[in-house]
Coordinates of C-alpha atoms in Angstrom, one line a residue:
M1 CA -0.2 0.1 -0.3
T2 CA 1.5 3.4 -0.8
K3 CA -1.9 6.2 -0.5
L4 CA 0.0 8.0 1.9
A5 CA 3.6 7.7 -0.4
G6 CA 5.2 11.5 -0.2
K7 CA 3.8 12.1 2.9
V8 CA 5.6 13.0 6.7
A9 CA 4.2 12.4 9.8
V10 CA 5.0 13.1 13.0
V11 CA 3.6 10.5 15.4
T12 CA 3.5 11.9 19.4
G13 CA 4.8 8.7 21.8
A14 CA 4.7 6.2 19.8
S15 CA 7.4 4.1 21.5
K16 CA 5.2 1.6 21.8
G17 CA 1.6 0.4 22.3
I18 CA -1.2 2.8 20.3
G19 CA 1.3 5.2 19.2
A20 CA 4.0 2.6 18.0
G21 CA 1.2 0.8 15.6
I22 CA 0.4 4.0 14.2
A23 CA 3.6 4.9 13.3
R24 CA 3.8 0.9 11.3
A25 CA 0.9 1.4 9.9
L26 CA 1.6 5.4 8.4
A27 CA 5.0 3.6 7.3
A28 CA 3.5 1.1 5.5
D29 CA 1.5 3.2 3.7
G30 CA 4.0 5.1 2.5
A31 CA 5.0 8.0 5.0
A32 CA 7.7 9.1 6.7
V33 CA 7.0 9.4 10.3
V34 CA 9.4 10.6 13.1
V35 CA 8.7 8.8 16.2
N36 CA 8.2 10.7 18.8
F37 CA 9.2 9.3 22.7
A38 CA 10.1 11.1 26.2
S39 CA 11.7 8.5 27.7
S40 CA 11.7 5.2 26.5
R41 CA 14.6 6.0 23.4
N42 CA 15.4 1.7 23.1
E43 CA 12.0 1.8 22.2
A44 CA 11.6 4.3 19.9
D45 CA 14.7 2.6 18.4
A46 CA 13.0 -0.5 17.7
V47 CA 10.2 0.9 16.1
V48 CA 12.3 3.0 13.8
R49 CA 14.0 -0.1 12.9
D50 CA 11.3 -2.3 12.2
I51 CA 10.3 1.2 9.7
V52 CA 13.5 0.4 8.1
A53 CA 13.0 -3.0 7.7
A54 CA 9.9 -2.9 5.9
G55 CA 11.1 -0.3 2.7
G56 CA 10.0 2.8 5.1
K57 CA 11.9 5.8 6.5
A58 CA 11.4 6.7 10.1
V59 CA 13.4 8.7 12.6
A60 CA 12.8 8.4 16.6
I61 CA 12.8 12.3 18.0
A62 CA 13.0 12.4 22.3
G63 CA 10.4 15.1 22.9
D64 CA 8.2 16.6 26.3
V65 CA 5.1 17.6 24.5
S66 CA 3.7 19.4 27.3
I67 CA 6.8 21.9 27.0
A68 CA 6.7 24.6 24.0
A69 CA 10.0 23.7 23.1
D70 CA 9.9 20.3 22.8
A71 CA 7.2 20.1 21.0
Q72 CA 8.1 23.0 18.6
G73 CA 11.6 20.7 18.1
L74 CA 9.1 17.5 16.6
I75 CA 7.8 19.8 13.6
D76 CA 11.1 21.2 13.2
A77 CA 12.5 17.5 12.9
A78 CA 9.6 16.7 10.4
V79 CA 10.5 20.0 8.2
S80 CA 14.2 19.1 8.1
Q81 CA 14.5 15.5 8.3
F82 CA 11.6 15.0 5.5
G83 CA 11.2 18.5 3.7
G84 CA 7.9 19.2 5.5
L85 CA 4.4 18.0 7.4
D86 CA 1.0 16.6 5.9
I87 CA 0.4 14.4 9.2
L88 CA 0.3 15.2 13.3
V89 CA -1.1 12.3 15.3
N90 CA -1.3 13.3 18.5
N91 CA -0.9 10.3 21.1
S92 CA 1.0 11.1 24.1
G93 CA -1.0 10.9 26.6
I94 CA -1.6 9.9 29.9
W95 CA -3.8 7.5 31.9
T96 CA -4.7 7.7 35.9
A97 CA -7.9 6.2 37.5
A98 CA -8.6 8.0 41.6
P99 CA -11.8 8.7 43.2
V100 CA -11.9 12.2 42.9
E101 CA -11.1 12.7 46.6
Q102 CA -7.5 11.4 46.2
V103 CA -7.1 13.3 43.3
T104 CA -3.8 15.7 44.3
E105 CA -3.0 19.2 42.3
D106 CA 0.1 17.8 40.7
E107 CA -1.8 14.3 38.7
Y108 CA -4.3 17.0 37.6
R109 CA -1.2 19.4 36.2
R110 CA 0.6 16.0 35.3
V111 CA -2.0 14.7 33.7
F112 CA -3.7 18.1 32.4
D113 CA 0.4 19.2 31.0
V114 CA 0.6 16.4 28.5
N115 CA -3.1 15.1 27.9
V116 CA -4.2 18.4 26.9
L117 CA -1.4 21.5 26.7
G118 CA 0.6 18.6 24.6
V119 CA -2.3 18.6 21.6
V120 CA -2.7 22.1 22.4
L121 CA 1.3 23.3 22.1
T122 CA 2.1 20.4 19.2
S123 CA -1.0 21.6 16.6
R124 CA 0.5 25.1 17.7
A125 CA 3.8 24.4 16.3
A126 CA 2.5 22.3 13.1
I127 CA 0.0 25.0 11.9
G128 CA 2.2 26.8 10.3
H129 CA 4.0 23.9 8.1
L130 CA 1.3 21.4 7.7
R131 CA 0.6 21.7 3.6
A132 CA -2.7 21.7 2.5
G133 CA -4.1 18.5 2.4
G134 CA -2.8 18.3 5.7
S135 CA -4.9 16.0 8.7
V136 CA -4.8 16.3 12.6
I137 CA -6.0 13.2 14.0
N138 CA -5.6 13.5 18.1
I139 CA -6.3 10.3 19.9
S140 CA -8.4 10.2 22.8
S141 CA -10.8 7.2 24.3
S142 CA -14.5 6.4 24.8
I143 CA -13.7 6.6 28.2
T144 CA -15.2 10.2 26.7
T145 CA -18.8 8.3 26.6
L146 CA -18.3 5.7 29.5
R147 CA -17.7 8.2 32.2
S148 CA -16.5 5.4 35.0
P149 CA -16.3 5.6 38.6
G150 CA -12.8 6.5 39.6
T151 CA -11.4 8.3 35.7
S152 CA -13.1 11.8 36.2
L153 CA -9.6 13.5 35.7
Y154 CA -8.5 10.4 32.4
T155 CA -11.9 11.6 31.1
A156 CA -11.9 15.1 31.6
S157 CA -8.8 15.5 29.7
K158 CA -9.9 13.4 27.3
A159 CA -13.5 15.6 26.9
A160 CA -10.7 18.8 26.5
V161 CA -9.2 17.2 23.0
N162 CA -12.3 16.3 22.1
A163 CA -14.0 19.6 22.1
I164 CA -10.4 21.2 21.3
S165 CA -10.2 19.1 18.2
D166 CA -13.8 20.3 17.5
V167 CA -12.8 23.8 17.5
L168 CA -9.5 23.6 15.1
A169 CA -11.6 21.3 12.6
K170 CA -12.9 24.9 11.9
E171 CA -10.7 26.9 12.1
L172 CA -8.1 24.7 10.3
A173 CA -10.9 24.3 7.3
P174 CA -10.0 26.8 5.0
R175 CA -6.5 26.5 5.1
N176 CA -8.2 23.0 4.1
I177 CA -6.5 21.1 6.5
R178 CA -8.8 18.7 8.2
V179 CA -9.1 17.7 11.9
N180 CA -10.5 14.5 13.1
V181 CA -10.2 12.6 16.8
V182 CA -10.1 8.6 17.5
S183 CA -11.6 6.8 20.4
P184 CA -9.9 3.3 21.3
G185 CA -11.9 1.2 23.5
F186 CA -10.2 -1.0 26.1
V187 CA -6.4 -2.0 24.5
V188 CA -4.2 -4.6 25.3
T189 CA -1.0 -2.5 25.5
E190 CA 2.4 -2.8 27.3
G191 CA 0.8 -0.3 29.7
T192 CA -2.4 -1.4 29.6
T193 CA -0.5 -5.2 31.2
A194 CA 2.3 -2.9 33.4
A195 CA -1.2 -1.6 34.6
G196 CA -2.5 -4.8 35.8
I197 CA -5.1 -4.1 34.0
A198 CA -4.8 -6.6 30.7
G199 CA -5.1 -10.4 31.6
S200 CA -7.1 -9.2 34.7
E201 CA -10.8 -9.8 35.6
M202 CA -11.2 -6.6 34.8
E203 CA -10.1 -7.2 31.3
T204 CA -12.5 -10.1 31.2
G205 CA -15.8 -7.7 32.7
I206 CA -14.8 -5.2 30.0
V207 CA -14.7 -8.4 27.2
A208 CA -17.9 -8.9 28.8
Q209 CA -20.0 -5.9 27.7
T210 CA -17.9 -5.3 24.0
P211 CA -20.6 -6.5 21.6
L212 CA -17.6 -7.3 19.7
G213 CA -16.8 -9.8 22.0
R214 CA -12.8 -8.9 22.3
A215 CA -10.3 -6.2 23.7
G216 CA -9.1 -4.2 21.0
A217 CA -4.7 -4.4 19.6
P218 CA -2.7 -1.6 18.8
D219 CA -3.0 -2.1 14.7
D220 CA -6.9 -2.0 15.5
I221 CA -7.1 1.4 16.2
A222 CA -3.9 2.3 13.7
C223 CA -5.7 1.4 10.7
V224 CA -8.9 4.4 11.5
V225 CA -6.0 6.5 12.0
A226 CA -4.0 5.7 9.1
F227 CA -8.0 5.7 6.7
L228 CA -8.2 9.4 8.7
A229 CA -4.7 10.5 7.0
S230 CA -5.1 9.3 3.7
D231 CA -7.3 10.9 1.1
D232 CA -9.6 8.9 1.5
A233 CA -10.6 10.6 4.0
R234 CA -10.3 13.9 2.0
F235 CA -14.1 14.7 2.7
V236 CA -14.1 14.1 6.5
T237 CA -13.3 16.7 9.6
G238 CA -14.7 17.3 12.8
E239 CA -15.2 13.7 13.1
N240 CA -14.8 11.0 16.0
I241 CA -14.4 7.5 15.3
V242 CA -14.9 5.5 18.0
A243 CA -13.4 2.5 17.9
S244 CA -13.7 0.7 20.7
G245 CA -16.0 -2.9 19.5
G246 CA -19.3 -2.3 19.9
L247 CA -18.5 -1.0 23.4
R248 CA -20.7 2.4 24.9

């Protein structure tokens, strides 16, 4: 597949999990990819090696999306390394779960700085470089409709991502830049495994409520992102595609 041939993409938080799956999928469709990571250099380098071994183009770039200079650096890297920018996937995010009485100011700032401010800063840095026909894809979560107990902070941060995306879709449409959201359901990743959710009774309960009867995999989300990044979605903007196996 070469439907993204000649395109340049930045994927934040792409060293593992959903982000790594997205980076590989975009590269498989022909895009040159900036694989962003905050601390997991070895994992990011492994993603780049996979892409290059498959005949694609990629580079790993460190950066904390909640810091303006780092966010700008990601975009500058795409332009300097590959000559431009067509696709921005804001995937970086921090999961947190706790009853509201246990939420601290520090945790609030940690989560919102990455999940919300990171989207704003990286999008702001990208807007001046995104070519006409470009695409911004923000990764949210189906938790915004499920609103599960104990997830007030995370749910609020992803609801903010949805609202920002709706506004940006209107702001950037005159430039022929599309902005969409993908909201995954439960996905088995390194993160959900480390958190003790994957393989637990919680996962069993989630799967039991999921009409398709299984947990998601990173590729289930990556293929939706690849569609939105491509010209196949050229008349799609301001949408939120929920990829949750039917769980609402």
